[in-house]
Coordinates of C-alpha atoms in Angstrom, one line a residue:
M1 CA -8.2 -11.9 -25.3
R2 CA -9.9 -9.7 -22.6
I3 CA -9.8 -10.8 -19.0
L4 CA -11.3 -9.1 -15.9
G5 CA -9.7 -9.9 -12.6
I6 CA -11.6 -9.5 -9.3
S7 CA -10.5 -9.4 -5.7
A8 CA -13.2 -9.0 -3.0
F9 CA -14.9 -10.1 0.2
Y10 CA -11.9 -9.6 2.6
H11 CA -10.4 -6.1 2.3
D12 CA -9.3 -3.7 -0.4
S13 CA -11.5 -5.2 -3.2
A14 CA -10.5 -4.2 -6.7
A15 CA -10.9 -5.0 -10.4
A16 CA -8.3 -5.1 -13.2
L17 CA -8.7 -5.5 -17.0
V18 CA -6.0 -7.2 -19.1
R19 CA -6.2 -7.2 -22.9
D20 CA -3.8 -9.6 -24.8
G21 CA -1.5 -9.5 -21.8
E22 CA -1.4 -5.7 -21.5
V23 CA -2.7 -4.0 -18.3
V24 CA -5.5 -1.7 -19.4
A25 CA -7.1 -0.5 -16.2
A26 CA -7.1 -1.3 -12.5
A27 CA -8.8 0.4 -9.5
Q28 CA -9.8 -0.2 -5.9
E29 CA -13.5 -0.1 -5.0
E30 CA -12.9 2.3 -2.1
R31 CA -12.1 5.1 -4.4
F32 CA -15.6 5.1 -5.8
T33 CA -17.6 4.2 -2.6
R34 CA -15.6 6.4 -0.3
K35 CA -15.4 3.5 2.3
K36 CA -11.8 2.8 3.1
H37 CA -10.6 -0.7 2.5
D38 CA -14.1 -1.5 1.1
A39 CA -14.4 -5.3 0.9
R40 CA -17.6 -5.5 -1.1
F41 CA -17.8 -6.8 -4.7
P42 CA -16.0 -4.1 -6.8
E43 CA -19.0 -3.2 -8.9
N44 CA -17.9 0.4 -9.5
A45 CA -14.2 -0.5 -10.1
A46 CA -15.2 -3.3 -12.5
G47 CA -17.6 -1.0 -14.3
Y48 CA -14.8 1.5 -14.7
C49 CA -12.4 -1.1 -16.1
L50 CA -15.0 -2.2 -18.7
R51 CA -15.6 1.4 -19.7
E52 CA -11.9 2.2 -19.9
G53 CA -11.4 -0.9 -22.1
G54 CA -14.4 -0.2 -24.3
V55 CA -15.9 -3.6 -23.6
S56 CA -19.0 -5.1 -22.2
L57 CA -19.3 -8.0 -19.8
R58 CA -20.4 -10.3 -22.7
D59 CA -17.2 -9.4 -24.6
L60 CA -14.9 -10.8 -21.9
D61 CA -13.1 -14.1 -22.4
Y62 CA -12.8 -14.7 -18.7
V63 CA -13.6 -13.3 -15.3
V64 CA -11.1 -14.5 -12.7
F65 CA -11.5 -14.4 -8.9
Y66 CA -8.2 -14.1 -7.0
E67 CA -8.5 -17.0 -4.6
K68 CA -10.3 -20.4 -4.2
P69 CA -13.1 -20.2 -1.6
F70 CA -13.4 -23.9 -1.0
L71 CA -9.8 -24.2 0.0
K72 CA -10.2 -21.2 2.4
F73 CA -13.2 -22.8 4.0
E74 CA -11.2 -26.1 4.4
R75 CA -8.6 -24.1 6.3
L76 CA -11.2 -22.5 8.5
L77 CA -12.8 -25.8 9.4
E78 CA -9.5 -27.6 10.0
T79 CA -8.2 -24.7 12.2
Y80 CA -11.3 -24.7 14.5
L81 CA -11.2 -28.5 14.7
S82 CA -7.5 -28.4 15.7
F83 CA -8.1 -25.9 18.5
A84 CA -11.6 -27.2 19.7
P85 CA -13.2 -26.6 22.0
N86 CA -11.4 -23.2 22.0
G87 CA -12.8 -20.6 19.7
L88 CA -16.5 -21.7 19.8
R89 CA -17.6 -18.0 19.8
S90 CA -15.5 -17.1 16.9
F91 CA -16.5 -20.3 15.1
S92 CA -20.2 -19.6 15.6
M93 CA -19.8 -16.1 14.1
A94 CA -17.6 -17.1 11.1
V95 CA -19.2 -20.3 9.8
P96 CA -22.8 -19.1 9.2
L97 CA -21.3 -16.2 7.1
W98 CA -19.2 -18.6 5.1
V99 CA -22.1 -21.0 4.5
R100 CA -24.5 -18.2 3.6
E101 CA -22.1 -16.2 1.3
K102 CA -18.6 -17.3 0.8
L103 CA -18.9 -21.1 0.4
F104 CA -21.3 -20.6 -2.5
Q105 CA -19.2 -17.7 -3.9
K106 CA -19.7 -18.7 -7.5
D107 CA -23.4 -18.0 -7.2
L108 CA -22.7 -14.8 -5.3
L109 CA -20.3 -13.7 -8.0
K110 CA -22.9 -14.6 -10.7
D111 CA -25.4 -12.3 -9.0
H112 CA -22.9 -9.4 -8.8
L113 CA -21.7 -9.8 -12.3
A114 CA -25.3 -9.7 -13.6
K115 CA -25.4 -6.1 -12.3
L116 CA -22.6 -5.2 -14.7
G117 CA -24.3 -6.4 -17.8
E118 CA -26.1 -9.3 -19.6
G119 CA -24.8 -12.2 -21.6
F120 CA -21.9 -13.4 -19.5
D121 CA -21.3 -17.1 -19.7
L122 CA -20.8 -18.4 -16.2
E123 CA -18.4 -21.1 -17.6
K124 CA -16.0 -18.2 -18.2
L125 CA -15.7 -17.6 -14.4
I126 CA -12.6 -19.2 -13.1
F127 CA -10.6 -19.1 -9.9
T128 CA -6.8 -18.8 -9.1
E129 CA -5.1 -19.5 -5.8
H130 CA -4.4 -16.5 -3.6
H131 CA -0.6 -16.7 -3.6
Q132 CA -0.5 -17.6 -7.3
S133 CA -2.4 -14.3 -7.9
H134 CA 0.1 -12.4 -5.8
A135 CA 3.1 -14.0 -7.5
A136 CA 1.6 -13.4 -11.0
S137 CA 1.0 -9.7 -10.1
A138 CA 4.7 -9.4 -9.2
F139 CA 6.4 -11.3 -12.0
F140 CA 4.4 -10.9 -15.1
P141 CA 4.4 -7.0 -15.1
S142 CA 8.1 -6.9 -14.0
P143 CA 10.9 -6.0 -16.4
F144 CA 12.6 -9.4 -15.9
E145 CA 12.6 -12.4 -18.2
E146 CA 13.5 -14.6 -15.2
A147 CA 13.1 -14.0 -11.4
L148 CA 12.6 -15.4 -8.0
I149 CA 9.2 -14.3 -6.6
L150 CA 8.6 -14.0 -2.9
T151 CA 5.1 -13.6 -1.6
M152 CA 4.5 -12.8 2.1
D153 CA 1.2 -11.8 3.6
G154 CA -1.3 -12.8 6.4
V155 CA -2.8 -15.8 4.8
G156 CA -4.4 -16.9 1.5
E157 CA -6.1 -20.3 1.4
W158 CA -3.3 -22.0 3.4
A159 CA 0.0 -20.4 2.3
T160 CA 1.3 -17.4 4.2
T161 CA 4.8 -17.3 2.6
S162 CA 5.7 -18.7 -0.8
A163 CA 8.6 -18.7 -3.2
A164 CA 8.2 -19.2 -6.9
L165 CA 10.4 -19.1 -10.0
G166 CA 9.2 -17.2 -13.0
R167 CA 10.5 -17.7 -16.6
G168 CA 9.0 -16.1 -19.6
N169 CA 5.2 -16.9 -19.3
S170 CA 5.6 -19.6 -16.7
L171 CA 5.5 -19.4 -12.9
E172 CA 6.2 -22.3 -10.5
I173 CA 5.7 -22.2 -6.8
I174 CA 8.6 -24.1 -5.2
K175 CA 8.3 -23.5 -1.4
E176 CA 5.5 -22.6 1.0
I177 CA 5.0 -21.9 4.7
F178 CA 1.4 -22.5 5.8
F179 CA -1.1 -21.0 8.2
P180 CA -1.0 -20.5 11.2
H181 CA 2.7 -19.6 10.9
S182 CA 2.6 -16.2 9.2
L183 CA 5.0 -13.3 9.0
G184 CA 2.1 -11.0 8.1
L185 CA 0.0 -12.1 11.0
L186 CA 3.0 -11.7 13.3
Y187 CA 3.4 -8.1 12.3
S188 CA -0.3 -7.5 12.5
A189 CA -0.3 -8.9 16.0
F190 CA 2.1 -6.1 17.0
T191 CA 0.0 -3.6 15.0
Y192 CA -2.9 -4.7 17.2
Y193 CA -0.9 -4.7 20.4
T194 CA 0.3 -1.1 19.8
G195 CA -3.3 0.1 19.3
F196 CA -3.4 0.4 15.5
K197 CA -6.0 -1.2 13.2
V198 CA -5.1 -4.6 11.7
N199 CA -5.0 -4.6 7.9
S200 CA -4.7 -0.8 8.0
G201 CA -2.2 0.4 10.5
E202 CA 0.8 -1.8 9.8
Y203 CA 2.5 1.2 8.0
K204 CA 2.0 3.2 11.2
L205 CA 3.9 0.6 13.1
M206 CA 6.7 0.8 10.6
G207 CA 6.7 4.6 10.8
L208 CA 6.8 4.4 14.6
A209 CA 9.8 2.1 14.8
P210 CA 12.6 4.7 14.3
Y211 CA 11.5 6.5 17.5
G212 CA 12.2 3.4 19.6
E213 CA 15.1 1.1 20.6
P214 CA 14.9 -2.5 19.5
R215 CA 15.4 -3.9 23.0
F216 CA 12.8 -6.7 22.7
V217 CA 14.3 -8.4 19.7
Q218 CA 15.8 -11.3 21.6
K219 CA 12.6 -11.7 23.7
I220 CA 10.6 -12.0 20.5
L221 CA 13.0 -14.6 19.0
D222 CA 13.1 -16.5 22.3
N223 CA 9.4 -16.6 22.9
L224 CA 7.3 -15.8 19.8
V225 CA 9.2 -17.0 16.7
Y226 CA 11.3 -20.1 16.1
L227 CA 13.6 -18.8 13.3
K228 CA 15.9 -21.1 11.2
P229 CA 19.0 -19.9 9.4
D230 CA 17.2 -20.2 6.0
G231 CA 14.4 -17.9 7.1
S232 CA 11.8 -20.5 7.6
F233 CA 9.9 -20.0 10.9
R234 CA 7.2 -21.1 13.2
L235 CA 5.2 -19.0 15.6
N236 CA 4.7 -20.0 19.3
L237 CA 0.9 -20.1 19.0
P238 CA -0.1 -19.9 22.8
Y239 CA 0.9 -16.2 22.6
F240 CA -1.6 -15.5 19.8
N241 CA -5.4 -15.5 19.5
Y242 CA -6.0 -15.1 15.8
C243 CA -6.6 -18.8 15.1
T244 CA -9.8 -19.1 17.0
G245 CA -10.4 -15.8 18.8
L246 CA -11.7 -12.3 18.1
T247 CA -8.4 -10.6 18.9
M248 CA -4.8 -11.0 17.6
T249 CA -3.1 -11.5 20.9
N250 CA -3.9 -12.6 24.4
G251 CA -2.9 -12.1 28.1
K252 CA 0.2 -14.2 27.8
F253 CA 1.4 -11.8 25.0
D254 CA 0.6 -8.8 27.2
S255 CA 2.6 -10.3 30.1
L256 CA 5.6 -10.8 27.9
F257 CA 5.9 -7.1 27.3
G258 CA 4.6 -6.0 30.7
A259 CA 1.5 -4.0 29.5
P260 CA -2.0 -4.5 28.1
V261 CA -3.0 -3.8 24.5
R262 CA -2.9 0.0 23.9
K263 CA -6.3 1.5 23.3
P264 CA -6.3 3.7 20.1
S265 CA -7.1 6.8 22.2
D266 CA -4.2 6.2 24.7
R267 CA -0.9 8.0 24.5
L268 CA 2.0 6.3 22.7
T269 CA 4.7 5.6 25.2
Q270 CA 8.4 4.7 24.9
L271 CA 7.3 1.0 25.4
H272 CA 5.2 1.1 22.2
M273 CA 8.0 2.7 20.3
D274 CA 10.5 0.1 21.5
V275 CA 8.1 -2.7 20.6
A276 CA 7.6 -1.3 17.1
A277 CA 11.4 -1.0 16.6
S278 CA 11.9 -4.6 17.8
I279 CA 9.3 -6.3 15.6
Q280 CA 10.6 -4.3 12.6
V281 CA 14.1 -5.6 13.2
V282 CA 12.7 -9.2 13.6
L283 CA 10.7 -8.9 10.3
E284 CA 13.8 -7.6 8.5
E285 CA 15.9 -10.4 9.8
I286 CA 13.4 -13.0 8.7
V287 CA 13.0 -11.5 5.3
L288 CA 16.8 -11.2 4.8
R289 CA 17.3 -14.8 5.8
L290 CA 14.6 -15.9 3.3
T291 CA 15.9 -13.9 0.4
R292 CA 19.6 -14.9 1.0
A293 CA 18.7 -18.6 1.3
L294 CA 16.4 -18.6 -1.7
G295 CA 18.8 -16.6 -3.8
K296 CA 21.6 -19.0 -3.0
E297 CA 19.5 -22.1 -3.7
T298 CA 18.0 -20.9 -7.0
G299 CA 20.8 -18.8 -8.3
A300 CA 18.3 -16.1 -9.3
R301 CA 19.7 -12.6 -9.8
N302 CA 16.3 -10.8 -10.0
L303 CA 13.7 -10.7 -7.2
C304 CA 10.1 -9.8 -7.3
L305 CA 8.0 -9.1 -4.2
A306 CA 4.3 -9.2 -3.5
G307 CA 1.8 -9.7 -0.7
G308 CA 1.1 -7.2 2.1
V309 CA 4.5 -7.6 3.7
A310 CA 6.1 -6.3 0.5
L311 CA 4.6 -2.9 1.4
N312 CA 7.1 -2.7 4.2
C313 CA 9.5 -0.4 2.3
V314 CA 12.1 -0.4 5.1
A315 CA 12.6 -4.1 4.8
N316 CA 12.6 -3.7 1.0
G317 CA 15.4 -1.2 1.2
K318 CA 17.4 -3.6 3.4
I319 CA 17.0 -6.4 0.7
L320 CA 18.2 -4.1 -2.0
R321 CA 21.3 -3.0 0.0
D322 CA 22.0 -6.6 1.1
G323 CA 23.3 -7.1 -2.5
H324 CA 22.2 -10.7 -3.0
F325 CA 20.2 -9.7 -6.1
D326 CA 21.1 -7.5 -9.0
K327 CA 17.6 -6.0 -9.3
I328 CA 14.4 -6.1 -7.3
W329 CA 10.9 -5.2 -8.4
I330 CA 7.9 -4.8 -6.1
Q331 CA 4.3 -4.8 -7.3
P332 CA 2.9 -1.4 -6.3
A333 CA -0.5 -2.9 -5.4
S334 CA 1.2 -5.6 -3.3
G335 CA -1.8 -6.2 -1.0
D336 CA -5.1 -7.9 -1.8
A337 CA -6.1 -5.3 -4.4
G338 CA -3.2 -6.4 -6.6
G339 CA -4.6 -9.9 -6.5
A340 CA -7.2 -8.8 -9.0
L341 CA -4.5 -7.9 -11.5
G342 CA -2.5 -11.1 -10.7
A343 CA -5.6 -13.2 -11.2
A344 CA -6.2 -11.8 -14.7
L345 CA -2.5 -12.2 -15.7
A346 CA -2.4 -15.7 -14.3
A347 CA -5.4 -16.7 -16.4
Y348 CA -3.8 -15.2 -19.5
H349 CA -0.3 -16.6 -19.2
L350 CA -0.7 -19.8 -17.0
H351 CA -4.3 -20.9 -17.8
K352 CA -4.2 -20.1 -21.5
G353 CA -0.4 -20.3 -22.0
Q354 CA -0.2 -17.0 -23.9
P355 CA 3.2 -15.5 -24.5
R356 CA 4.7 -12.7 -22.4
R357 CA 6.4 -9.7 -23.8
V358 CA 9.3 -8.1 -21.8
S359 CA 10.2 -4.6 -22.9
G360 CA 14.0 -5.2 -22.8
D361 CA 14.7 -1.6 -21.7
G362 CA 14.3 -2.2 -18.0
K363 CA 10.8 -0.8 -17.9
D364 CA 7.9 -2.6 -16.3
A365 CA 4.4 -3.1 -17.7
M366 CA 2.5 -1.1 -15.0
H367 CA 2.4 2.2 -16.8
G368 CA 3.7 3.9 -13.6
A369 CA 0.6 2.4 -11.8
Y370 CA -1.5 5.2 -13.3
L371 CA -4.3 2.8 -14.2
G372 CA -7.4 4.4 -12.7
P373 CA -9.9 7.0 -14.1
A374 CA -8.9 10.3 -15.6
F375 CA -11.1 13.3 -16.4
S376 CA -11.1 15.6 -19.4
Q377 CA -10.6 19.3 -18.8
E378 CA -14.2 19.9 -19.9
E379 CA -15.5 17.4 -17.4
I380 CA -13.4 18.8 -14.6
E381 CA -14.7 22.3 -15.2
R382 CA -18.3 21.0 -15.3
R383 CA -17.9 19.0 -12.1
L384 CA -16.1 21.8 -10.2
S385 CA -18.7 24.4 -11.2
A386 CA -21.5 22.1 -10.1
A387 CA -19.8 21.8 -6.7
G388 CA -19.6 25.6 -6.4
A389 CA -15.9 25.9 -6.9
R390 CA -14.3 29.1 -8.0
Y391 CA -11.3 28.5 -10.2
T392 CA -9.0 30.0 -12.9
V393 CA -8.2 28.0 -16.0
L394 CA -4.5 28.2 -16.9
D395 CA -2.3 26.8 -19.6
E396 CA 0.1 24.1 -18.4
A397 CA 3.0 26.6 -17.8
G398 CA 0.7 28.9 -15.9
M399 CA -0.7 26.1 -13.8
I400 CA 2.7 24.7 -12.9
G401 CA 4.0 28.2 -12.2
A402 CA 1.1 28.9 -9.8
C403 CA 1.7 25.6 -8.0
V404 CA 5.4 26.3 -7.6
D405 CA 4.6 29.8 -6.3
A406 CA 2.3 28.2 -3.7
L407 CA 4.9 25.6 -2.7
V408 CA 7.6 28.2 -2.3
E409 CA 5.3 30.3 -0.1
G410 CA 5.0 27.2 2.2
K411 CA 1.5 26.3 1.2
A412 CA 0.0 22.8 1.0
V413 CA -1.1 22.1 -2.6
G414 CA -3.7 19.5 -3.7
W415 CA -2.6 17.9 -6.9
F416 CA -5.2 16.0 -9.0
Q417 CA -3.8 15.1 -12.4
G418 CA -4.2 12.4 -15.1
R419 CA -5.1 8.8 -14.2
M420 CA -5.5 7.7 -10.6
E421 CA -2.9 5.4 -9.1
F422 CA -3.5 1.7 -8.5
G423 CA -2.3 0.6 -5.0
P424 CA -2.1 2.4 -1.6
R425 CA 0.4 5.0 -2.6
A426 CA -0.2 8.4 -4.1
L427 CA 2.4 8.9 -6.9
G428 CA 1.7 12.3 -8.3
G429 CA -1.8 11.7 -9.6
R430 CA -3.9 12.2 -6.4
S431 CA -1.4 13.9 -4.1
I432 CA -1.0 16.6 -1.5
L433 CA 2.3 18.4 -2.1
G434 CA 4.6 20.6 0.1
D435 CA 8.0 22.1 0.3
A436 CA 10.5 19.5 1.5
R437 CA 12.9 22.2 2.7
S438 CA 10.4 23.5 5.3
P439 CA 11.1 22.5 8.9
K440 CA 7.4 23.1 9.7
M441 CA 5.8 21.2 6.8
Q442 CA 5.7 17.7 8.4
S443 CA 3.8 18.9 11.4
V444 CA 1.5 21.2 9.4
L445 CA 0.5 18.4 7.0
N446 CA 0.0 15.9 9.8
L447 CA -2.0 18.0 12.2
K448 CA -3.8 20.6 10.0
V449 CA -4.2 18.8 6.7
K450 CA -4.2 15.0 7.2
Y451 CA -5.6 15.2 10.8
R452 CA -3.4 12.2 11.8
E453 CA -0.7 11.3 14.4
S454 CA 2.2 13.7 14.6
F455 CA 4.9 11.1 14.4
R456 CA 4.0 10.0 10.8
P457 CA 6.7 10.6 8.3
F458 CA 6.2 11.9 4.7
A459 CA 7.7 10.7 1.5
P460 CA 9.8 12.7 -0.9
S461 CA 9.2 12.8 -4.7
V462 CA 12.6 13.4 -6.4
L463 CA 13.5 13.7 -10.1
R464 CA 15.0 10.3 -11.0
E465 CA 18.0 12.0 -12.5
D466 CA 18.7 13.8 -9.2
A467 CA 18.0 10.9 -6.8
A468 CA 21.6 9.9 -6.1
G469 CA 22.6 13.5 -5.2
W470 CA 20.1 13.6 -2.4
F471 CA 19.6 10.0 -1.3
E472 CA 21.7 6.9 -0.8
L473 CA 19.8 5.3 -3.7
D474 CA 20.6 5.3 -7.4
E475 CA 17.9 2.9 -8.5
D476 CA 14.4 3.4 -9.9
S477 CA 11.8 3.6 -7.1
P478 CA 8.7 4.9 -8.9
Y479 CA 6.3 3.2 -6.5
M480 CA 7.5 4.6 -3.2
L481 CA 8.4 1.1 -1.9
L482 CA 12.1 1.6 -1.0
V483 CA 13.5 3.3 2.0
A484 CA 17.1 4.7 1.9
G485 CA 19.1 7.2 3.8
V486 CA 19.4 10.9 3.0
Q487 CA 22.9 11.6 1.5
E488 CA 25.5 12.4 4.2
S489 CA 26.3 15.7 2.5
R490 CA 22.7 16.8 2.9
R491 CA 22.4 15.9 6.6
R492 CA 22.5 18.4 9.5
Q493 CA 24.7 17.4 12.4
M494 CA 22.7 17.2 15.7
T495 CA 23.8 19.0 18.8
A496 CA 24.8 17.2 21.9
E497 CA 21.5 18.2 23.5
E498 CA 19.5 17.0 20.5
Q499 CA 21.3 13.6 20.5
K500 CA 20.1 13.0 24.1
L501 CA 16.4 13.2 23.1
F502 CA 14.3 10.0 23.2
G503 CA 11.1 8.9 21.5
I504 CA 8.7 11.4 20.2
E505 CA 11.0 14.3 21.4
K506 CA 13.1 13.6 18.3
L507 CA 10.3 14.7 16.1
N508 CA 10.9 18.4 15.7
V509 CA 14.6 18.3 15.2
P510 CA 15.6 19.2 11.6
R511 CA 17.9 16.6 10.3
S512 CA 18.8 17.7 6.7
E513 CA 18.3 20.2 4.0
I514 CA 14.9 18.5 3.4
P515 CA 13.6 18.1 6.9
A516 CA 10.0 17.6 5.9
V517 CA 10.9 14.2 4.4
T518 CA 13.8 13.1 6.6
H519 CA 12.7 10.6 9.3
V520 CA 14.3 10.6 12.7
D521 CA 16.8 7.9 11.6
Y522 CA 17.8 10.0 8.5
S523 CA 15.8 7.7 6.2
A524 CA 13.2 8.5 3.5
R525 CA 10.6 6.5 1.6
I526 CA 11.6 7.6 -1.9
Q527 CA 9.6 8.0 -5.0
T528 CA 11.7 8.7 -8.1
V529 CA 9.7 10.7 -10.7
H530 CA 10.1 9.8 -14.4
A531 CA 9.3 12.1 -17.3
D532 CA 8.0 9.2 -19.5
T533 CA 5.4 8.0 -17.0
N534 CA 4.2 11.3 -15.4
P535 CA 5.4 14.2 -17.5
R536 CA 3.3 16.9 -15.8
Y537 CA 4.5 15.9 -12.3
H538 CA 8.1 15.7 -13.6
A539 CA 7.7 19.2 -15.1
L540 CA 6.3 20.5 -11.8
I541 CA 9.3 19.3 -9.8
S542 CA 11.7 20.5 -12.5
S543 CA 10.2 23.9 -12.2
F544 CA 10.5 23.8 -8.4
K545 CA 14.1 22.8 -8.8
A546 CA 14.8 25.7 -11.2
R547 CA 13.3 28.1 -8.7
T548 CA 14.9 26.7 -5.5
G549 CA 17.8 24.5 -6.5
C550 CA 16.0 21.5 -4.8
P551 CA 14.6 18.7 -6.9
V552 CA 12.6 17.2 -4.0
I553 CA 9.1 17.9 -2.8
V554 CA 6.8 16.4 -0.2
N555 CA 4.3 13.9 -1.6
T556 CA 1.5 12.5 0.5
S557 CA -1.8 10.9 -0.5
F558 CA -4.8 13.3 -1.2
N559 CA -7.0 12.4 1.7
V560 CA -7.4 12.8 5.4
R561 CA -6.9 10.1 8.0
G562 CA -9.6 7.4 7.6
E563 CA -10.6 8.6 4.1
P564 CA -9.8 6.8 0.8
I565 CA -7.6 8.7 -1.6
V566 CA -9.8 11.1 -3.6
G567 CA -11.2 9.6 -6.8
S568 CA -13.1 12.5 -8.5
P569 CA -12.8 16.3 -8.9
E570 CA -15.7 16.6 -6.4
D571 CA -13.8 14.5 -3.9
A572 CA -10.8 16.7 -4.3
F573 CA -12.8 19.9 -3.9
R574 CA -14.5 18.6 -0.7
C575 CA -11.2 17.6 0.8
F576 CA -9.7 21.0 -0.1
M577 CA -12.6 22.7 1.6
G578 CA -12.6 20.5 4.6
T579 CA -8.9 20.9 5.4
E580 CA -6.2 23.6 5.5
I581 CA -5.0 22.8 2.0
E582 CA -4.4 26.3 0.6
A583 CA -4.2 25.7 -3.2
L584 CA -5.7 23.0 -5.5
A585 CA -4.8 22.1 -9.1
V586 CA -7.3 19.9 -10.9
G587 CA -6.3 19.5 -14.5
N588 CA -5.7 23.0 -15.7
C589 CA -8.1 24.5 -13.0
F590 CA -6.3 26.3 -10.2
L591 CA -8.1 27.1 -7.0
R592 CA -7.1 29.3 -4.1
K593 CA -8.7 28.8 -0.7
E594 CA -9.3 32.5 -0.2
D595 CA -11.3 32.7 -3.4
Q596 CA -13.9 30.1 -2.3
N597 CA -17.3 30.6 -0.9
P598 CA -16.9 30.3 2.9
A599 CA -20.4 28.7 3.1
L600 CA -18.9 25.6 1.4
K601 CA -16.2 25.1 4.1
I602 CA -16.8 21.8 6.0
N603 CA -15.0 20.1 8.9
Y604 CA -13.1 17.0 7.7
E605 CA -11.3 16.4 11.0
H606 CA -14.0 14.0 12.3
K607 CA -15.7 13.1 9.1
F608 CA -14.2 9.7 8.6
E609 CA -13.7 6.7 10.9
L610 CA -10.1 6.7 12.1
D611 CA -7.9 4.0 10.6

């Protein structure tokens, strides 16, 4: 049975192909169109999935859309009616779009599918609910026979938080919190208030939090969120504007914190850092109360997470250390992109009642999230040559040796290998790498390679077998979705003068043997690297360890600020030539910046709209 899942028309559109319950391919549309968070129908991503699976549109048993448009339209109308006459301007903008496009989405999808091929029976187009798609994406690929599934995001049709129980091939939603009370929208409101882009900059807010003091926690709990002991909550809506307005917050929200919304071009102040720290603590408290209460009520020992809030890896780390579950598993494409995969899996297991196979060895069914396109060596050479690249073809040992040489010399290395990752994280397929031991690497990568804010932390990739020796984590974390502390023995004690520093002043103080990946609170967003899912990346880090004694390197996504992660060899070469990346490995092709034609150098610093 071959099923194509589709998510589209909001943000991060994607497609995924499932064959007889196995995940064959999945990709986000942005990687092909080069438009970050592209919301359009994923024509390119779907076309890739069909090619990867060796099927045509007419061969599919089902195409599944990840939510139900009529229920979403019902929520839109009821919300505006509840708040009328407020929100007239927003209503007049939203409803014509819905009537013209989204309300008749079946016809719209039919038109788009026709571009992918002929012969598809429209009766095979079905729809799942948004949170069912998220829950399915989290449970069905997980290594668990049974689990509690917690989905937290902005909003689907009505649900914003839902709990489900998964057993075998079944999944039952048991509790829900409904719009407008939303943990995702609460966090996005603070993203907006601190001057970052909603649905894009939430991870910046999380990264900013350790620079601040959580002095507004009680103010948030007293004024913005009514929180119960079991984690259920309600928002105090007069402080928010997202129900009917064109902004997330309003003047009453501004007054609560004593300052207006920060403009993206304005300097980050201690206030913004303290606000970020405070909402991060509140989010963690809500999530911990939810997981504790649900774990106690259901007796579940395994937990699966999905939805945009599940990308908050700091909160995920707190859940793990809280100890109320034996194991947790987080869908690497937790946001709306992953809804495409969940929709396909829900159709297979829930709609058609097909059996589910669990490996039994603790491994999940995501294939390391390496589900996107790969390129043969012949194709890489042809594409690079056409782009004007000058490269040397090396065998695997030579290529890995050249990359290790570059890393040890303090260079930034572009790494384009194998299949592209599905989800927002680069996991050693489309990555920029650096020496984690370098005290300068964090600022160099931020300012000269990524062209982004200096405060942003970088993640470590560590050999799974060495993780516990360097971090306070001895669990698999292949998807970079858990934060834990650097081991005490690896930390550097700060001087009395350094301990007096506040805010962004903390940035340039080395804190451990691996300062490039150690955040100001001694934490790190860890990716454990496994030989069975990414043997070449594992071999690279193993070679680096043999040379230096350190099994940890810096891993950040292969792009600049505002650009989608590179999807093709040409994308990789352009980014290489547009930044201060000094070496590039694409397949077995090794490129040095000094060997390239200077006429091909471009300026990437202002090429993309800032996120």
